């Protein structure tokens, strides 16, 4: 995993990650393509920190489904391995557990503008995916009225290979820009296995504390995944060293490469009033 805390402060000293926001270098192939091809249509809006949050040990974001109402309780997205109760075990699913966890809400520049508070862990797991959803005590409208910040919208479809993306870490106030390099049939790390994971191109060298960051499609501004792990030292299928397993069972290790878990699969699970209903049509999240 992109560890919540271990190694994070050392990384800050080495990389200066805790200072002003830093944007990773743009992939060379994307820059070359833009120089070679004429501009068609309006340029994509720059990704900012607006709507991201900092947890005590991870990153996250305020998110909504396309059908969310302004009066619905706002949801905060992060990783399952960022839960305050610790890592859920394989096969474990957390639903409707009381929580009073706080989140620092960031504006476009990465400045903290207020504190949101959870009422419960609506959903959390590390089985098949690695995500958590907190229900907060504020509605989407209350957040917008008080802070002028709108929730990030969740994409409803599968992301595309080659898409330009930005990983926005509220914990470090740092962004990483790269492309979706491809998708992994099975990503195995220690005791956990995740399905159809997003693999980044090498430019997104995420570190501890970036866990839970929204992965934003640069073209649409929508959340397509949640950042969660990377292979740190080239080991095979161990903690902090996930390996890729294809449909034929072949294992590939990519040292230094980082990954995320897609989020479109959870959109059908979000019902009226931000309730997480695992029996809704189209919902494929693991059940308890």
Short mmCIF file of C-alpha atoms in Angstrom, two decimals:
data_model
loop_
_atom_site.label_atom_id
_atom_site.label_comp_id
_atom_site.label_asym_id
_atom_site.label_seq_id
_atom_site.Cartn_x
_atom_site.Cartn_y
_atom_site.Cartn_z
CA UNK A 1 0.00 0.00 0.00
CA UNK A 2 1.01 3.65 -0.27
CA UNK A 3 1.46 3.43 3.49
CA UNK A 4 -0.70 5.82 5.51
CA UNK A 5 2.12 7.04 7.78
CA UNK A 6 5.20 4.80 7.73
CA UNK A 7 7.90 6.45 5.67
CA UNK A 8 5.78 9.49 4.92
CA UNK A 9 7.75 11.99 6.97
CA UNK A 10 11.05 10.68 5.65
CA UNK A 11 9.67 11.11 2.14
CA UNK A 12 8.71 14.68 2.99
CA UNK A 13 12.25 15.48 4.08
CA UNK A 14 13.73 13.93 0.97
CA UNK A 15 11.24 15.26 -1.55
CA UNK A 16 9.94 18.43 0.04
CA UNK A 17 6.46 17.04 -0.37
CA UNK A 18 5.03 18.93 2.57
CA UNK A 19 5.81 22.31 1.01
CA UNK A 20 3.90 24.06 -1.75
CA UNK A 21 2.02 21.82 -4.20
CA UNK A 22 4.32 20.13 -6.70
CA UNK A 23 3.16 18.84 -10.08
CA UNK A 24 5.02 15.88 -11.54
CA UNK A 25 6.63 16.24 -14.94
CA UNK A 26 4.31 15.73 -17.86
CA UNK A 27 4.82 12.44 -19.72
CA UNK A 28 7.03 13.09 -22.74
CA UNK A 29 4.75 11.28 -25.16
CA UNK A 30 1.81 13.47 -24.15
CA UNK A 31 3.83 16.68 -24.60
CA UNK A 32 5.10 15.53 -28.01
CA UNK A 33 1.60 14.60 -29.14
CA UNK A 34 0.29 18.01 -28.20
CA UNK A 35 3.05 19.73 -30.15
CA UNK A 36 2.44 17.58 -33.22
CA UNK A 37 -1.35 17.68 -33.30
CA UNK A 38 -3.64 20.69 -33.73
CA UNK A 39 -5.80 21.66 -30.78
CA UNK A 40 -9.37 20.42 -31.20
CA UNK A 41 -12.05 21.85 -28.94
CA UNK A 42 -11.67 23.54 -25.55
CA UNK A 43 -8.76 22.57 -23.31
CA UNK A 44 -9.44 20.51 -20.22
CA UNK A 45 -9.76 22.45 -16.97
CA UNK A 46 -6.73 22.30 -14.72
CA UNK A 47 -7.15 19.89 -11.81
CA UNK A 48 -6.97 21.65 -8.43
CA UNK A 49 -7.20 20.57 -4.78
CA UNK A 50 -10.79 21.83 -4.41
CA UNK A 51 -12.87 19.07 -2.85
CA UNK A 52 -9.92 17.02 -1.64
CA UNK A 53 -9.39 16.37 2.06
CA UNK A 54 -6.58 15.47 4.42
CA UNK A 55 -7.11 12.65 6.89
CA UNK A 56 -4.89 12.04 9.90
CA UNK A 57 -2.94 9.40 7.97
CA UNK A 58 -4.14 9.50 4.35
CA UNK A 59 -5.71 11.54 1.59
CA UNK A 60 -9.31 11.62 0.39
CA UNK A 61 -12.00 13.63 -1.37
CA UNK A 62 -15.62 14.71 -1.07
CA UNK A 63 -17.45 12.83 -3.81
CA UNK A 64 -20.95 12.52 -5.17
CA UNK A 65 -22.75 10.37 -7.70
CA UNK A 66 -24.47 12.03 -10.68
CA UNK A 67 -27.81 11.45 -8.93
CA UNK A 68 -26.83 12.89 -5.55
CA UNK A 69 -29.12 15.67 -4.27
CA UNK A 70 -27.79 18.88 -2.69
CA UNK A 71 -29.52 17.92 0.57
CA UNK A 72 -27.85 14.49 0.76
CA UNK A 73 -25.15 13.94 3.38
CA UNK A 74 -21.75 14.41 1.75
CA UNK A 75 -19.55 11.35 1.26
CA UNK A 76 -15.76 11.25 1.71
CA UNK A 77 -13.83 8.70 -0.36
CA UNK A 78 -10.54 7.17 0.76
CA UNK A 79 -8.94 3.69 0.97
CA UNK A 80 -10.09 0.74 3.00
CA UNK A 81 -6.58 0.52 4.44
CA UNK A 82 -6.96 4.09 5.74
CA UNK A 83 -9.80 3.21 8.14
CA UNK A 84 -9.13 4.25 11.73
CA UNK A 85 -9.98 0.71 12.83
CA UNK A 86 -7.08 -0.74 10.82
CA UNK A 87 -6.81 -2.86 7.69
CA UNK A 88 -9.92 -4.97 7.01
CA UNK A 89 -8.94 -8.60 6.53
CA UNK A 90 -9.51 -10.51 3.29
CA UNK A 91 -13.25 -11.04 2.89
CA UNK A 92 -14.09 -8.43 5.53
CA UNK A 93 -16.57 -5.67 4.70
CA UNK A 94 -17.35 -2.78 7.06
CA UNK A 95 -20.80 -1.16 6.80
CA UNK A 96 -22.62 1.48 8.85
CA UNK A 97 -20.09 1.72 11.66
CA UNK A 98 -20.22 4.86 13.85
CA UNK A 99 -17.33 7.26 13.32
CA UNK A 100 -16.50 10.80 14.40
CA UNK A 101 -13.41 11.09 12.23
CA UNK A 102 -12.51 14.59 11.03
CA UNK A 103 -11.30 15.70 7.59
CA UNK A 104 -9.58 18.95 6.63
CA UNK A 105 -11.30 20.33 3.53
CA UNK A 106 -9.01 22.00 0.99
CA UNK A 107 -9.66 24.76 -1.50
CA UNK A 108 -8.27 25.00 -5.03
CA UNK A 109 -4.88 26.21 -3.78
CA UNK A 110 -4.55 23.44 -1.20
CA UNK A 111 -5.33 25.63 1.79
CA UNK A 112 -7.43 24.15 4.58
CA UNK A 113 -10.72 26.02 4.75
CA UNK A 114 -12.67 24.00 7.28
CA UNK A 115 -13.23 20.71 9.04
CA UNK A 116 -15.77 18.07 8.04
CA UNK A 117 -16.79 15.37 10.49
CA UNK A 118 -17.97 11.83 9.81
CA UNK A 119 -21.13 10.38 11.28
CA UNK A 120 -20.24 6.84 10.20
CA UNK A 121 -18.16 4.60 8.00
CA UNK A 122 -20.79 3.90 5.36
CA UNK A 123 -18.62 1.29 3.62
CA UNK A 124 -15.09 -0.04 3.73
CA UNK A 125 -13.22 -3.05 2.39
CA UNK A 126 -9.92 -4.31 1.01
CA UNK A 127 -11.53 -7.22 -0.81
CA UNK A 128 -11.62 -6.95 -4.64
CA UNK A 129 -10.98 -3.22 -4.20
CA UNK A 130 -9.48 -0.91 -1.57
CA UNK A 131 -11.91 1.83 -0.64
CA UNK A 132 -13.78 3.48 2.18
CA UNK A 133 -16.75 5.83 2.12
CA UNK A 134 -17.53 8.02 5.11
CA UNK A 135 -20.89 9.71 5.53
CA UNK A 136 -20.43 13.18 6.99
CA UNK A 137 -22.61 15.40 9.16
CA UNK A 138 -22.73 18.06 6.41
CA UNK A 139 -24.78 18.06 3.23
CA UNK A 140 -23.33 18.87 -0.16
CA UNK A 141 -25.26 22.14 -0.16
CA UNK A 142 -23.99 23.14 3.28
CA UNK A 143 -20.39 22.57 2.18
CA UNK A 144 -20.90 24.62 -0.97
CA UNK A 145 -22.69 27.43 0.86
CA UNK A 146 -20.12 27.67 3.64
CA UNK A 147 -16.88 27.03 1.75
CA UNK A 148 -17.74 27.58 -1.91
CA UNK A 149 -16.51 24.07 -2.75
CA UNK A 150 -18.41 21.50 -4.78
CA UNK A 151 -17.94 17.76 -4.41
CA UNK A 152 -16.02 15.89 -7.09
CA UNK A 153 -18.29 13.82 -9.33
CA UNK A 154 -17.73 10.09 -9.73
CA UNK A 155 -17.40 8.79 -13.29
CA UNK A 156 -20.00 6.15 -14.12
CA UNK A 157 -18.01 4.26 -16.77
CA UNK A 158 -14.78 2.31 -17.04
CA UNK A 159 -11.77 4.61 -17.53
CA UNK A 160 -9.78 4.41 -20.75
CA UNK A 161 -6.22 3.26 -21.28
CA UNK A 162 -3.99 6.20 -22.20
CA UNK A 163 -6.20 8.78 -20.48
CA UNK A 164 -4.35 11.69 -18.86
CA UNK A 165 -4.94 11.69 -15.11
CA UNK A 166 -4.00 13.60 -11.97
CA UNK A 167 -3.60 12.09 -8.51
CA UNK A 168 -4.40 14.86 -6.00
CA UNK A 169 -3.12 14.23 -2.46
CA UNK A 170 -4.79 16.30 0.24
CA UNK A 171 -2.40 14.92 2.86
CA UNK A 172 0.70 16.26 1.11
CA UNK A 173 -1.00 19.04 -0.91
CA UNK A 174 0.77 17.58 -3.92
CA UNK A 175 -0.38 16.41 -7.34
CA UNK A 176 1.02 13.78 -9.69
CA UNK A 177 0.33 13.86 -13.44
CA UNK A 178 0.62 10.82 -15.70
CA UNK A 179 -1.47 8.52 -17.92
CA UNK A 180 -3.37 5.30 -17.37
CA UNK A 181 -0.85 2.72 -18.58
CA UNK A 182 -3.31 -0.16 -18.50
CA UNK A 183 -5.44 -2.39 -16.29
CA UNK A 184 -4.42 -5.33 -14.14
CA UNK A 185 -6.58 -8.47 -14.08
CA UNK A 186 -5.56 -9.22 -10.50
CA UNK A 187 -3.24 -7.19 -8.28
CA UNK A 188 -1.98 -9.15 -5.27
CA UNK A 189 -0.33 -7.59 -2.23
CA UNK A 190 0.29 -9.75 0.80
CA UNK A 191 -3.06 -11.18 1.92
CA UNK A 192 -5.16 -8.98 -0.38
CA UNK A 193 -6.18 -9.30 -4.02
CA UNK A 194 -7.77 -6.51 -6.08
CA UNK A 195 -9.58 -6.76 -9.41
CA UNK A 196 -9.17 -4.68 -12.59
CA UNK A 197 -6.73 -2.24 -10.98
CA UNK A 198 -5.46 0.89 -12.72
CA UNK A 199 -1.72 0.94 -13.49
CA UNK A 200 -0.07 4.35 -13.87
CA UNK A 201 2.71 5.32 -16.24
CA UNK A 202 5.96 5.84 -14.27
CA UNK A 203 5.52 9.60 -13.80
CA UNK A 204 3.03 9.08 -10.94
CA UNK A 205 5.52 8.12 -8.23
CA UNK A 206 3.11 8.31 -5.30
CA UNK A 207 4.37 7.96 -1.73
CA UNK A 208 3.09 7.15 1.76
CA UNK A 209 0.25 9.49 2.70
CA UNK A 210 -1.11 9.67 -0.85
CA UNK A 211 -3.30 6.64 -0.13
CA UNK A 212 -6.94 7.51 -0.75
CA UNK A 213 -6.20 10.35 -3.17
CA UNK A 214 -8.77 10.79 -5.94
CA UNK A 215 -7.54 9.89 -9.43
CA UNK A 216 -9.08 12.53 -11.69
CA UNK A 217 -9.52 12.30 -15.44
CA UNK A 218 -7.97 15.50 -16.78
CA UNK A 219 -10.45 15.73 -19.66
CA UNK A 220 -13.64 15.45 -17.61
CA UNK A 221 -12.60 16.47 -14.10
CA UNK A 222 -14.35 13.36 -12.75
CA UNK A 223 -13.00 10.79 -10.29
CA UNK A 224 -12.19 7.50 -12.02
CA UNK A 225 -10.20 5.74 -9.29
CA UNK A 226 -8.71 5.98 -5.81
CA UNK A 227 -4.92 5.77 -5.39
CA UNK A 228 -3.81 2.90 -3.17
CA UNK A 229 -0.45 1.19 -3.69
CA UNK A 230 2.85 0.71 -5.48
CA UNK A 231 5.73 -1.75 -5.74
CA UNK A 232 8.49 -0.21 -3.63
CA UNK A 233 11.46 -2.60 -3.86
CA UNK A 234 10.76 -5.14 -6.59
CA UNK A 235 9.68 -7.95 -4.31
CA UNK A 236 6.96 -10.36 -5.42
CA UNK A 237 3.40 -10.11 -4.08
CA UNK A 238 4.43 -8.95 -0.57
CA UNK A 239 3.22 -6.05 1.56
CA UNK A 240 4.15 -2.79 -0.20
CA UNK A 241 5.23 -4.81 -3.25
CA UNK A 242 2.12 -5.80 -5.21
CA UNK A 243 2.45 -8.08 -8.21
CA UNK A 244 0.30 -8.36 -11.32
CA UNK A 245 -1.43 -11.65 -12.17
CA UNK A 246 -2.94 -12.06 -15.64
CA UNK A 247 -5.82 -14.27 -16.79
CA UNK A 248 -3.43 -17.21 -17.26
CA UNK A 249 -1.95 -16.92 -13.78
CA UNK A 250 1.34 -15.40 -14.96
CA UNK A 251 2.94 -13.08 -12.43
CA UNK A 252 4.66 -9.80 -13.34
CA UNK A 253 6.55 -7.55 -10.92
CA UNK A 254 7.02 -3.87 -11.83
CA UNK A 255 9.31 -2.16 -9.37
CA UNK A 256 8.51 1.52 -8.84
CA UNK A 257 5.11 1.33 -10.56
CA UNK A 258 2.01 2.54 -8.73
CA UNK A 259 -1.67 1.61 -8.87
CA UNK A 260 -5.23 2.66 -8.08
CA UNK A 261 -8.65 1.04 -7.74
CA UNK A 262 -11.48 2.00 -10.08
CA UNK A 263 -14.51 3.74 -8.58
CA UNK A 264 -17.23 3.50 -11.25
CA UNK A 265 -18.32 0.15 -9.80
CA UNK A 266 -19.50 1.77 -6.56
CA UNK A 267 -21.72 4.41 -8.20
CA UNK A 268 -24.75 2.07 -8.55
CA UNK A 269 -24.45 1.31 -4.83
CA UNK A 270 -25.13 4.91 -3.77
CA UNK A 271 -28.84 5.39 -3.15
CA UNK A 272 -31.18 8.14 -1.98
CA UNK A 273 -29.77 10.19 0.87
CA UNK A 274 -26.22 8.89 0.22
CA UNK A 275 -27.15 5.50 1.64
CA UNK A 276 -24.94 2.62 0.52
CA UNK A 277 -27.29 -0.10 -0.65
CA UNK A 278 -25.38 -3.22 -1.69
CA UNK A 279 -28.59 -4.77 -3.08
CA UNK A 280 -29.23 -2.01 -5.61
CA UNK A 281 -29.29 -3.02 -9.26
CA UNK A 282 -25.81 -2.88 -10.75
CA UNK A 283 -24.02 -2.72 -7.39
CA UNK A 284 -21.08 -5.12 -7.48
CA UNK A 285 -19.22 -4.16 -4.29
CA UNK A 286 -18.43 -7.06 -1.95
CA UNK A 287 -21.04 -7.71 0.72
CA UNK A 288 -20.44 -8.63 4.38
#
